[in-house]
Coordinates of C-alpha atoms in Angstrom, one line a residue:
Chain A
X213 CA -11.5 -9.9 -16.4
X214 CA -12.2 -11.5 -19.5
X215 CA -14.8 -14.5 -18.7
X216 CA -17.6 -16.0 -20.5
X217 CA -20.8 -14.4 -20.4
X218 CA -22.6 -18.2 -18.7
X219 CA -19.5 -19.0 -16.8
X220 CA -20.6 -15.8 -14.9
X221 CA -24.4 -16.8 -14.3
X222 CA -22.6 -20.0 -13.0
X223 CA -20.6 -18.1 -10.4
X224 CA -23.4 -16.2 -9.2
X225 CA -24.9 -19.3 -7.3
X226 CA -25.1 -18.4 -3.9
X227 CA -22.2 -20.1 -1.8
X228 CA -24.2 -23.2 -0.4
X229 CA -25.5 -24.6 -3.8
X230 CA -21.5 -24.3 -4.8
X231 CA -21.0 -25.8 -2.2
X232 CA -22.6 -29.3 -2.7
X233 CA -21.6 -28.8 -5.9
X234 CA -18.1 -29.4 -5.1
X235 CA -18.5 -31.5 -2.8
X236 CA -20.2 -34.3 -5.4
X237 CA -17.5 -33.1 -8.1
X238 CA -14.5 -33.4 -6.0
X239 CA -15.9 -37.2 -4.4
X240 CA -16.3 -37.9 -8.4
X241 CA -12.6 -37.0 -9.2
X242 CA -10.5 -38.1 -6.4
X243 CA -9.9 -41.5 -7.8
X244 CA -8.9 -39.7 -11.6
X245 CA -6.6 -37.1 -9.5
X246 CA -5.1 -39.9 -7.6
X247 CA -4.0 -41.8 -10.7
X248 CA -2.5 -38.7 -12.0
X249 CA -0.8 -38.2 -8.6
X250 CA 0.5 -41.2 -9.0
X251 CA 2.1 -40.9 -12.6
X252 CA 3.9 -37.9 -11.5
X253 CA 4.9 -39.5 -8.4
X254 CA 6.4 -41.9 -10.4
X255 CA 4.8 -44.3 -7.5
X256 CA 7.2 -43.6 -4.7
X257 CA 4.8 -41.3 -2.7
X258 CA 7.5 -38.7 -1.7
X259 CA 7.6 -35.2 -2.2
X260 CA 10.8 -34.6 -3.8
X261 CA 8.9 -36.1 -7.4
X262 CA 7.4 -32.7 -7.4
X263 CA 9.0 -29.2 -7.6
X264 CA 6.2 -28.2 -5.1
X265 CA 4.1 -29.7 -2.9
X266 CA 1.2 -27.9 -1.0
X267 CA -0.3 -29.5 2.1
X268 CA -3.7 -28.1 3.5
X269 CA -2.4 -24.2 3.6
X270 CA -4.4 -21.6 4.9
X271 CA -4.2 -18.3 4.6
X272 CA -6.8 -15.6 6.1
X273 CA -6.6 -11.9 5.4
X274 CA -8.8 -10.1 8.2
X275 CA -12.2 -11.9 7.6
X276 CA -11.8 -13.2 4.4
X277 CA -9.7 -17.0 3.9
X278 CA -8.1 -16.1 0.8
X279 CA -6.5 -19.5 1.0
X280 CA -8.5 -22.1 2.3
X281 CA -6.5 -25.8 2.9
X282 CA -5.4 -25.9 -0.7
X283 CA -3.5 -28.7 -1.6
X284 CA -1.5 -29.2 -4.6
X285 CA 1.2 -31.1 -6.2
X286 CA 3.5 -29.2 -8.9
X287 CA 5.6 -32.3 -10.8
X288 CA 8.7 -31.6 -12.2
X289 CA 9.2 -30.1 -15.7
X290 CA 5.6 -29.9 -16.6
X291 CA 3.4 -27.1 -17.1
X292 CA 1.0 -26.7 -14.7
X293 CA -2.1 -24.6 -14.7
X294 CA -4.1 -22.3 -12.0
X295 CA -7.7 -21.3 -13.3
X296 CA -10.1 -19.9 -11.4
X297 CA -11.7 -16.3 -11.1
X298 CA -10.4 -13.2 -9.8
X299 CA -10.0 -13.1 -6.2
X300 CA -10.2 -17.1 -6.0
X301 CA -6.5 -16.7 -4.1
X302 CA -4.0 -17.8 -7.6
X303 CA -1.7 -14.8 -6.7
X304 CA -1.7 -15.5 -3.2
X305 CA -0.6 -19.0 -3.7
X306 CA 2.2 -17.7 -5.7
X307 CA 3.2 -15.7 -3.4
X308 CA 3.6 -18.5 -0.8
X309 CA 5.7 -20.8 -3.0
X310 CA 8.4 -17.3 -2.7
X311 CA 7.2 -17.1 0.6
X312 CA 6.2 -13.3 -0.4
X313 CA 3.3 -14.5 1.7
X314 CA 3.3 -16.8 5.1
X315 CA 0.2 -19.1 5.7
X316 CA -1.5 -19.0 9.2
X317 CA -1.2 -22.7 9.0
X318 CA -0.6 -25.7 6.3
X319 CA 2.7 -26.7 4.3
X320 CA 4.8 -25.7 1.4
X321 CA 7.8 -28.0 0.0
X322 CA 10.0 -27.2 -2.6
X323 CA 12.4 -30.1 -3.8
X324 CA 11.1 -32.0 -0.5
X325 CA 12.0 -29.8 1.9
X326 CA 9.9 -27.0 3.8
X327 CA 10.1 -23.8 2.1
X328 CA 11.3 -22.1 5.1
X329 CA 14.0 -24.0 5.5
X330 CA 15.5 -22.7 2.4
X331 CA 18.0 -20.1 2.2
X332 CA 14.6 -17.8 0.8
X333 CA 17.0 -15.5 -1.4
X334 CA 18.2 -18.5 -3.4
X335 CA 14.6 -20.0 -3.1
X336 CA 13.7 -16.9 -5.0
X337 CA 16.5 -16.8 -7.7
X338 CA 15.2 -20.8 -8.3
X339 CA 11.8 -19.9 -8.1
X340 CA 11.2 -17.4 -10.3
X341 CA 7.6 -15.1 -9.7
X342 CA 6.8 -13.3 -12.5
X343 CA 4.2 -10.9 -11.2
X344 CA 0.9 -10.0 -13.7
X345 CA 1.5 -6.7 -14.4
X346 CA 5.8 -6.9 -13.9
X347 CA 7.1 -3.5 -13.0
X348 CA 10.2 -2.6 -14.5
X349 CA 13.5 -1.8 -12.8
X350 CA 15.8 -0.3 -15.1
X351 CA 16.7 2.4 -17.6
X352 CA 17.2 0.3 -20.4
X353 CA 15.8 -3.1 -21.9
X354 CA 19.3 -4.0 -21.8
X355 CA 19.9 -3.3 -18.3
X356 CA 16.0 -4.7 -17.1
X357 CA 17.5 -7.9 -18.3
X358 CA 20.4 -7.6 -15.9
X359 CA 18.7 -6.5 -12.9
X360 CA 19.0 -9.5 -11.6
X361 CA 21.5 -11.8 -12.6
X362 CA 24.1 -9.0 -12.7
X363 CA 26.6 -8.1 -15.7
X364 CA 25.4 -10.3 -18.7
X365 CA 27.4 -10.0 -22.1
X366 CA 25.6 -8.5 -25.3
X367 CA 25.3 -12.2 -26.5
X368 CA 23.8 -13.3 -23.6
X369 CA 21.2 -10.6 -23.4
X370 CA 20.7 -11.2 -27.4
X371 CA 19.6 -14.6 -26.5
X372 CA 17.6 -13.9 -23.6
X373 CA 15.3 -11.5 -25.4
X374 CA 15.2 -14.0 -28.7
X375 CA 14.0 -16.5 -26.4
X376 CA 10.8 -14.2 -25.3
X377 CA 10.6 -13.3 -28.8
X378 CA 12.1 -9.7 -28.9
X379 CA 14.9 -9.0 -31.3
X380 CA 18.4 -7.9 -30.1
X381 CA 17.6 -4.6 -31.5
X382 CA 15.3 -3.5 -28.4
X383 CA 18.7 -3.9 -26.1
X384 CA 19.1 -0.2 -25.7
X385 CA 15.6 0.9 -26.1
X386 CA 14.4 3.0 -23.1
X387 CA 12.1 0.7 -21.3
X388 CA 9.9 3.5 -20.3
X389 CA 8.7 3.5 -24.1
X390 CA 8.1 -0.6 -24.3
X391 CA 4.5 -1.9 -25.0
X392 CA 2.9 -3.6 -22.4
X393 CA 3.5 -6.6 -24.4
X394 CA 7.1 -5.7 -24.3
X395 CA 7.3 -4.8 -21.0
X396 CA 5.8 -8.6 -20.1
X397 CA 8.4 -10.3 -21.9
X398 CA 11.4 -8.4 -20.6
X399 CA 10.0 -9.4 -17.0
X400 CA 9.9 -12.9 -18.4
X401 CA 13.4 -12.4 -19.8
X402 CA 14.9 -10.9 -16.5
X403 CA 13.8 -14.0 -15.0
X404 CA 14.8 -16.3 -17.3
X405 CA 18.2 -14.5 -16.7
X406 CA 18.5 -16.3 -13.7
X407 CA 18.2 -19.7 -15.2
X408 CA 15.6 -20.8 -12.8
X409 CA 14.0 -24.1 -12.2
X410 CA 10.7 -22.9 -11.7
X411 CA 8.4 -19.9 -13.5
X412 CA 5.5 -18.8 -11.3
X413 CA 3.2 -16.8 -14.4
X414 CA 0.5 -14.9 -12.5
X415 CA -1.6 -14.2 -16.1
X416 CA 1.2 -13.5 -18.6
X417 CA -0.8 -13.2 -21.1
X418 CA -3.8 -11.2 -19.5
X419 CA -4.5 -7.7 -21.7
X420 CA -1.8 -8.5 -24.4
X421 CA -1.6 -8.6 -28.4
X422 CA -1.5 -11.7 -29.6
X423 CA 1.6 -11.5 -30.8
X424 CA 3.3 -11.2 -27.4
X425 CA 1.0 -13.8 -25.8
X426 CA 2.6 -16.3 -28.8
X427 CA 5.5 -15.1 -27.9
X428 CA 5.3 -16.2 -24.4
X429 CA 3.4 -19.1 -24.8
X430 CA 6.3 -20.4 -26.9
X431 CA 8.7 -19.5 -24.5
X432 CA 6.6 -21.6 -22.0
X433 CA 6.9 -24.7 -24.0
X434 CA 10.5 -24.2 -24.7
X435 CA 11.3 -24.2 -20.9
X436 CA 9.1 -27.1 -20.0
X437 CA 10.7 -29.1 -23.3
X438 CA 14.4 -28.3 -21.2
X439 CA 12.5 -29.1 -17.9
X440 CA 11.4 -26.2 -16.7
X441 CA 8.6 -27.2 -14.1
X442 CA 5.9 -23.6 -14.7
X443 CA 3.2 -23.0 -13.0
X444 CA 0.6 -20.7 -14.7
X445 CA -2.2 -18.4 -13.5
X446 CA -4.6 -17.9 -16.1
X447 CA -7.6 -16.8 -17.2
X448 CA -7.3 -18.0 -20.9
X449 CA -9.1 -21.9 -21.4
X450 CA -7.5 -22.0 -24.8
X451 CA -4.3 -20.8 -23.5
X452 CA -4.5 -23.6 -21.0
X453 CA -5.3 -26.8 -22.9
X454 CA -2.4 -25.4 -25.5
X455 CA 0.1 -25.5 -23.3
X456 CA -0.6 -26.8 -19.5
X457 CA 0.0 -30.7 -18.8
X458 CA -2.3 -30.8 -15.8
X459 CA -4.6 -27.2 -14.6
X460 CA -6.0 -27.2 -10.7
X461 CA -8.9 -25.1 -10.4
X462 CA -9.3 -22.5 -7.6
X463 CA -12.7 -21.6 -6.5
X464 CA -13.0 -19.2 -3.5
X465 CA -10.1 -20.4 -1.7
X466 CA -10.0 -23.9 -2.4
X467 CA -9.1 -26.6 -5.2
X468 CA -12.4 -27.5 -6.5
X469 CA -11.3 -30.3 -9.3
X470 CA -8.0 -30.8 -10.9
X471 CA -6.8 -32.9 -13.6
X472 CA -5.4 -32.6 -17.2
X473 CA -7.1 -29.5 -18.6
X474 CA -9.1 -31.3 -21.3
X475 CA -11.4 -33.3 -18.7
X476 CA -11.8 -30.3 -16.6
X477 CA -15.6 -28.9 -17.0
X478 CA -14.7 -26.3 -14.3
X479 CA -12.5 -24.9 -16.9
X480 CA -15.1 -23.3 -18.8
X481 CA -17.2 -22.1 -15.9
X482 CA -14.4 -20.5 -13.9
X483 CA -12.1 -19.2 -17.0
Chain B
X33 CA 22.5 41.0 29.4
X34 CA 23.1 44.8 28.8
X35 CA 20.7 45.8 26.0
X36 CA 16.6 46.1 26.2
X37 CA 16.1 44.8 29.5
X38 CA 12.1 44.1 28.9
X39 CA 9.4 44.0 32.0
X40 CA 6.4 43.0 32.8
X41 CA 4.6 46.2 32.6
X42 CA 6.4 46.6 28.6
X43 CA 4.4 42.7 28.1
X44 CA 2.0 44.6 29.5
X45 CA 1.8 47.5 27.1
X46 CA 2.0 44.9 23.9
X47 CA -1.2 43.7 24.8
X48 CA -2.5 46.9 23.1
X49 CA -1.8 44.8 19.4
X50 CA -3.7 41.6 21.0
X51 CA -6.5 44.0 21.1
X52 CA -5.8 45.2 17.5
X53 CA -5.7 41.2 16.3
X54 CA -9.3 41.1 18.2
X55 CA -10.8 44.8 16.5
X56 CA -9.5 43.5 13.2
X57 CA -11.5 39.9 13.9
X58 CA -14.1 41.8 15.1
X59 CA -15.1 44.4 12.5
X60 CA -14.5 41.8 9.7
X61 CA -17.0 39.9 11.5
X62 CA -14.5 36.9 10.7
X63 CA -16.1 34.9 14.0
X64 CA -12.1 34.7 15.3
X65 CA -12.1 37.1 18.3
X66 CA -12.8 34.4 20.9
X67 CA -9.7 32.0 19.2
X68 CA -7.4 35.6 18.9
X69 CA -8.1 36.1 22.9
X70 CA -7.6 32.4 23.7
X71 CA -4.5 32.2 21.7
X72 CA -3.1 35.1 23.5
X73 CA -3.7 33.7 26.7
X74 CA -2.7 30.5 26.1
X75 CA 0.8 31.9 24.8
X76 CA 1.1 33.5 27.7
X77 CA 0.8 30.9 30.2
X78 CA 2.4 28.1 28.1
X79 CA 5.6 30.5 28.3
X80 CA 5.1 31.6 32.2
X81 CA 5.1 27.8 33.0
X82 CA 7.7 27.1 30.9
X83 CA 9.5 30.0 31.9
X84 CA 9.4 29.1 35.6
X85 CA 10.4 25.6 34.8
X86 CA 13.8 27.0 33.3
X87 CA 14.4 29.3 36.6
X88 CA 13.7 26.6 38.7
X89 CA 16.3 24.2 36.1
X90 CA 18.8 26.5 35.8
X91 CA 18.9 27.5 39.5
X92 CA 18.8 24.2 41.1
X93 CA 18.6 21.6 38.3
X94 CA 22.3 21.8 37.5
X95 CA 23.5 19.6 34.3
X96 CA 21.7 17.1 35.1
X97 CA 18.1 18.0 35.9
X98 CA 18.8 20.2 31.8
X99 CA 19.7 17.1 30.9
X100 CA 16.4 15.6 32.2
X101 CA 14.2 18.3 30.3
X102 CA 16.4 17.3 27.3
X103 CA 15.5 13.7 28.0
X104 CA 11.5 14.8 27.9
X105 CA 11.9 17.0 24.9
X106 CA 13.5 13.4 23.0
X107 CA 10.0 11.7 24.5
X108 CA 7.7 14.6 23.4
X109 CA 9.3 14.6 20.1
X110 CA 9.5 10.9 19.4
X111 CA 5.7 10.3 19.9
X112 CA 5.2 13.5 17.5
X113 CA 7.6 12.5 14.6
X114 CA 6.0 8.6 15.3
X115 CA 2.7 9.7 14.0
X116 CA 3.8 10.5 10.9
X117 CA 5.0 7.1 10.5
X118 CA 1.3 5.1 10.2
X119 CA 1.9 2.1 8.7
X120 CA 5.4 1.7 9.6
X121 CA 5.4 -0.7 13.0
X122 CA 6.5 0.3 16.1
X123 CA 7.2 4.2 14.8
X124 CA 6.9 5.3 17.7
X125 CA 9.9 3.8 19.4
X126 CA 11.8 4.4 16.1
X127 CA 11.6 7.8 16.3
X128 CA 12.2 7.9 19.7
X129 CA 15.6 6.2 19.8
X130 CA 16.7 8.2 16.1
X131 CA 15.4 11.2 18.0
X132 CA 17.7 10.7 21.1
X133 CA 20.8 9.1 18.8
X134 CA 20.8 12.4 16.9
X135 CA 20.0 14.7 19.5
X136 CA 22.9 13.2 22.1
X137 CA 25.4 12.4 19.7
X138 CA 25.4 15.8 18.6
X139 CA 24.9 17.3 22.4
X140 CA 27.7 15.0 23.3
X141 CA 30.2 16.6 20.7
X142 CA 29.2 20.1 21.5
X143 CA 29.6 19.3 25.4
X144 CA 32.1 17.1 25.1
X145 CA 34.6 18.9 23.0
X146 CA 34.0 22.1 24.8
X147 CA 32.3 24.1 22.0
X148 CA 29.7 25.1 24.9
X149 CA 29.9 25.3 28.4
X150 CA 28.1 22.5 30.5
X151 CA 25.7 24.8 31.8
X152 CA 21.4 24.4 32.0
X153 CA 20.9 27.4 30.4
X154 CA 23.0 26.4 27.1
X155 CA 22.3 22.7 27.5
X156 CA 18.4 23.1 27.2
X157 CA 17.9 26.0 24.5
X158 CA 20.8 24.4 22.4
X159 CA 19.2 20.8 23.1
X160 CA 15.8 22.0 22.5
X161 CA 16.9 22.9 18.8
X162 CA 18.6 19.9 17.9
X163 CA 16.0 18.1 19.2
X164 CA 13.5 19.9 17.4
X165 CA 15.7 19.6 14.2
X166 CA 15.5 15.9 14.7
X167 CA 12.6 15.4 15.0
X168 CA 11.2 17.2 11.4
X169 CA 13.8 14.8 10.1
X170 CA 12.8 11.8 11.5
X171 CA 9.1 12.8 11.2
X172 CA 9.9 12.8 7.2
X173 CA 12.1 9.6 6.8
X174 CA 8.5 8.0 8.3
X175 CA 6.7 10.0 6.6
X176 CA 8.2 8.4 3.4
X177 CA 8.9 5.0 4.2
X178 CA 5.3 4.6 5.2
X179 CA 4.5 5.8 1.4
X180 CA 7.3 4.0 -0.4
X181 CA 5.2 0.7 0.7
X182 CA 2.2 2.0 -0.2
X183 CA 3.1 3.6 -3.2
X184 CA 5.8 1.1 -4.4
X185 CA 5.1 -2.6 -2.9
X186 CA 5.0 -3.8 -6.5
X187 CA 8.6 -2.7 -7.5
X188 CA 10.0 -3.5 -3.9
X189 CA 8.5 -7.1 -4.3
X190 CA 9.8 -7.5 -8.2
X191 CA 13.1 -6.7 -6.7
X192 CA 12.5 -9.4 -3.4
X193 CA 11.4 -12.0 -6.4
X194 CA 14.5 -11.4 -8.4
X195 CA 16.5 -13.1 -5.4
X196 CA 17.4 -9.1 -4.1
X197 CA 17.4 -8.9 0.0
X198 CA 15.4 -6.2 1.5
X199 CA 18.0 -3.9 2.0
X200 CA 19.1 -4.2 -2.1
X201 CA 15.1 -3.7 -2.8
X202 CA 14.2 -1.3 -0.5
X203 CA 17.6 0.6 -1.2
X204 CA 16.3 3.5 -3.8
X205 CA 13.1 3.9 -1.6
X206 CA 15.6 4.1 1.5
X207 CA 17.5 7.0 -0.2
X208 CA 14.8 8.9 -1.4
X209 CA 13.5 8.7 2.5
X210 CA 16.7 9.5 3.7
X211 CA 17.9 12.9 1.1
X212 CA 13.7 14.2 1.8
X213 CA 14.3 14.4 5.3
X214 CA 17.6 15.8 5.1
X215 CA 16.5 18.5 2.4
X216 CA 14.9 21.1 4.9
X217 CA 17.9 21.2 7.1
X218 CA 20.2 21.6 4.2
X219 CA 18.3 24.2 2.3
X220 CA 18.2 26.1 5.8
X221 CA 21.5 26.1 6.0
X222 CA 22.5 27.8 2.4
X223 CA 20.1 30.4 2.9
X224 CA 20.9 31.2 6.7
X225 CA 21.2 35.2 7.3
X226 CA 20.0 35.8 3.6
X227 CA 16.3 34.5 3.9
X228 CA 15.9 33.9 7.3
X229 CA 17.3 35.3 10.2
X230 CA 17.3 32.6 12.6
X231 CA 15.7 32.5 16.0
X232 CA 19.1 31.9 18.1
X233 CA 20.7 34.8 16.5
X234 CA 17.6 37.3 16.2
X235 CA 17.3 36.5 20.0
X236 CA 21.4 37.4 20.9
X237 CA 20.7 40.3 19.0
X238 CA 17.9 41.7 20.7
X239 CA 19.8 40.6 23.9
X240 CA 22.4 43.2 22.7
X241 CA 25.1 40.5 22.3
X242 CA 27.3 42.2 19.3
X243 CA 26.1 40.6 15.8
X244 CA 29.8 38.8 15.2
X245 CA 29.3 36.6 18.3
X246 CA 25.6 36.2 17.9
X247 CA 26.8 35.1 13.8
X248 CA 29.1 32.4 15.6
X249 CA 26.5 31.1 17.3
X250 CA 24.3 30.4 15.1
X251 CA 27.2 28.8 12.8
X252 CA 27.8 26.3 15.4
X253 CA 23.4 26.4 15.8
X254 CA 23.7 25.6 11.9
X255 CA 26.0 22.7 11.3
X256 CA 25.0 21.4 15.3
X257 CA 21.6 20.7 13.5
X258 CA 22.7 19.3 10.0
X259 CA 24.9 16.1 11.6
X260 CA 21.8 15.9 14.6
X261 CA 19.4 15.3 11.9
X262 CA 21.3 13.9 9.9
X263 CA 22.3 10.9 12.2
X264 CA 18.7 10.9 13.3
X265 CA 17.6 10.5 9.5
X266 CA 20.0 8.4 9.1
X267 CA 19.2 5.9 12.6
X268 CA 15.3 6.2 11.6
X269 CA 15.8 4.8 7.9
X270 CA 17.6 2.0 9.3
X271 CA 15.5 0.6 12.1
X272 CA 12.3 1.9 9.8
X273 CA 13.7 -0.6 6.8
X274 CA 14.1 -3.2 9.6
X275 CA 11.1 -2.8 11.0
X276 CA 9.5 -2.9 7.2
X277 CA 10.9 -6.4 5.8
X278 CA 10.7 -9.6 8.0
X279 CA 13.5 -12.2 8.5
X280 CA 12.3 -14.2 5.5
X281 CA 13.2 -10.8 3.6
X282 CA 9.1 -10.0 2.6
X283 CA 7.4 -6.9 3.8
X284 CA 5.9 -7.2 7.1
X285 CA 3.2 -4.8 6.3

């Protein structure tokens, strides 16, 4: 995992010193994280402001809490960012909001109302996971773009692969000889196939040229500009204060400070 | 029965190539005479017991009590073919119930229709195949299904997060399960009497029943054991893929 060389000395304080750490950062913040709360909220206090809203989940895997009573507010048609180190739980979160993964306890809304009592195939097809390493599903680029929204016209297809920035000339390429790069933005463009309202990234850019991390960095900002609410798991600060409106950062488990990404001093530590 | 009637005392006399199995073992130092000796006795008094638990079937057992050693060959087998299923839950009652759907569907047909007569000494050897049958196939489908989820829980959950159910995700990974288990049985069956002379007929024969009846036997033996494990397969891919994904369409493992 790419991470700078200090951020790692950082990390490697044992547990209790991190812990009163924390603790003094988060009392420090609450008011700033409030206000922002607040904004998004647009005042009235309810859920439904926010595409998700995460209540004190926990989620324990054998000995280890992966998840320990995060809580997190994902407004509406704003890009959103996840930082925090390897194993901090990002991906597992995602995988709640799909409900991919069940908490042992907490809560998870989406539009308002409890994930579980959504219909959770059309929960998914709304909610759109994009994994970090996507696998691909199909023969063709063409037909990866299909996979799940079904028969698509050329047109169509054309314009969901300009908009991850691959030309329409890759349609009938074999996707078993696509870059990795490549591969990435076809996943993105199979999602975006479904016309979702929400883009879970788990590290899209992580290991990629930078050509194909433009590519879906601009994509990002093209779907939050037509209200797209994304939320991002990333590794990469710069890649965060380009494009995410607000970043939470995870650290072992839980949200240790969260703001927009440019008053965030976890970000360099943890990124 | 009029051909070869064998004894006791000609048992006796193939002892003489036990003691060539324990010579061999011996001069060749390969430490295996003990295991040769133990074998041989433990073949022998496997098949006595079992032996005197068919005479005391077929004598006083009637349909019924074959049908009973039919019911404990289904439990046998479904515990076997369940430990090949680690990692699937609850295999073990999976493979019991594809196990018996297999194995009484097709016993039922046979019975039913008339193909064989209703009596102990065809209902167990002829349930102890398909049983048998069964169970390799049922063995495989978990076999497989427990390494499609390890092997492929990132493109069974790319499909889940595309808005797929579990039965559209899981459906390649289903097939593959299903045509590996069914392979054996059908590749058995094209090679029958060229390869392999199979144990039903190879025993009619030395029975002295003339080779065109024992042949028709073992074509009924043949396609008896492709629909057994066939539906078995087919029974333990279905509960196994239930048993896999949860009601919120996730796997459960």
């Amino acid at each position: 995992m790419p991470r700078a060389a200090g951020g790692g000395a950082v990390l490697a304080m044992p547990a209790s010193r991190w812990g009163t750490t924390l603790r003094e950062s988060v009392r420090h913040r609450v008011s700033r994280g409030a206000r922002l709360m607040s904004r998004t909220q647009g005042g009235s206090g309810v859920a439904e402001e926010h595409a998700f809203a995460i209540d004190e989940v926990v989620l324990r895997r054998g000995d280890t809490t992966v998840l320990d009573r995060v809580s997190l507010r994902v407004p509406v048609g704003r890009c959103t960012a996840l930082v925090g180190r390897s194993g901090s739980g990002k991906s597992t979160l995602l995988r709640v909001l799909t409900r991919l993964a069940e908490p042992d306890s907490g809560a998870v809304y989406y539009r308002g109302v409890p994930v579980a009592e959504w219909d959770v195939l059309e929960l998914r097809r709304r909610v759109q996971l994009v994994a970090q390493n996507p696998v691909l599903l199909a023969g063709t680029a063409a037909e990866e773009v299909a996979v799940g929204a079904g028969a698509l016209g050329e047109e169509r297809i054309a314009e969901l692969l300009g908009r991850v920035g691959l030309d329409a000339g890759l349609a009938g390429r074999e996707t078993a000889a696509l870059s990795g790069g490549e591969a990435q933005r076809l996943a993105l463009a199979r999602s975006l196939a479904l016309e979702p309202d929400v883009l879970l990234l788990d590290e899209p850019t992580a290991a990629l040229d930078s050509e194909s991390a433009t590519a879906i960095e601009n994509a990002v900002r093209s779907l939050v500009r037509n209200n797209v609410t994304v939320l991002l798991v990333s590794h990469a600060t710069e890649q965060v204060r380009r494009i995410a409106d607000h970043a939470a950062v995870l650290v072992a488990g839980r949200v240790a400070d969260s703001g927009p990404p440019g008053e965030l001093t976890y970000l360099e530590e943890t990124a | 029965m009029n051909g070869t009637e064998l004894g006791w005392l000609e048992v006796g006399t193939s002892v003489l190539l036990v003691a060539v199995a324990v010579l061999v073992a011996a001069h060749q130092r390969l430490g295996l005479s003990k295991d040769v000796l133990l074998a041989a006795v433990r073949a022998f008094v496997q098949l006595v017991a079992v032996g005197m638990v068919l005479v005391v079937i077929f004598e006083h057992g009637g349909a019924l009590g074959a049908l009973g050693w039919v019911v404990l060959m289904v439990v046998i087998a479904g515990q076997v073919a369940g430990r090949r299923g680690k990692g699937v839950p609850r295999a073990k009652i999976i493979a019991t119930v594809s196990v018996a759907s297999g194995a009484g569907v097709a016993l039922a047909v046979l019975l039913l229709l008339d193909v064989f007569p209703g009596r102990p000494s065809v209902i167990v050897p002829i349930g102890g195949m398909i049983v048998a049958n069964s169970m390799q196939a049922v063995g495989l489908v978990l076999l497989r299904l427990a390494e499609h989820v390890d092997d492929s829980r990132a493109e069974i959950e790319a499909r889940l997060s595309l808005g797929m159910d579990s039965a559209e995700a899981f459906g390649p990974h289903r097939r593959s399960a299903a045509r590996a288990a069914l392979l054996p049985a059908i590749d058995a069956t094209k090679v029958v009497g060229l390869i392999s002379l199979p144990g039903a007929m190879t025993g009619l024969i030395l029975a002295g029943v003339d080779p065109l009846t024992a042949i028709r036997y073992q074509i009924v033996v043949m396609y008896m054991i492709l629909g057994a494990a066939a539906l078995a397969a087919a029974v333990a891919v279905h509960l196994g893929q239930r048993r896999l994904f949860d009601q919120a369409q996730r796997l459960r493992v």
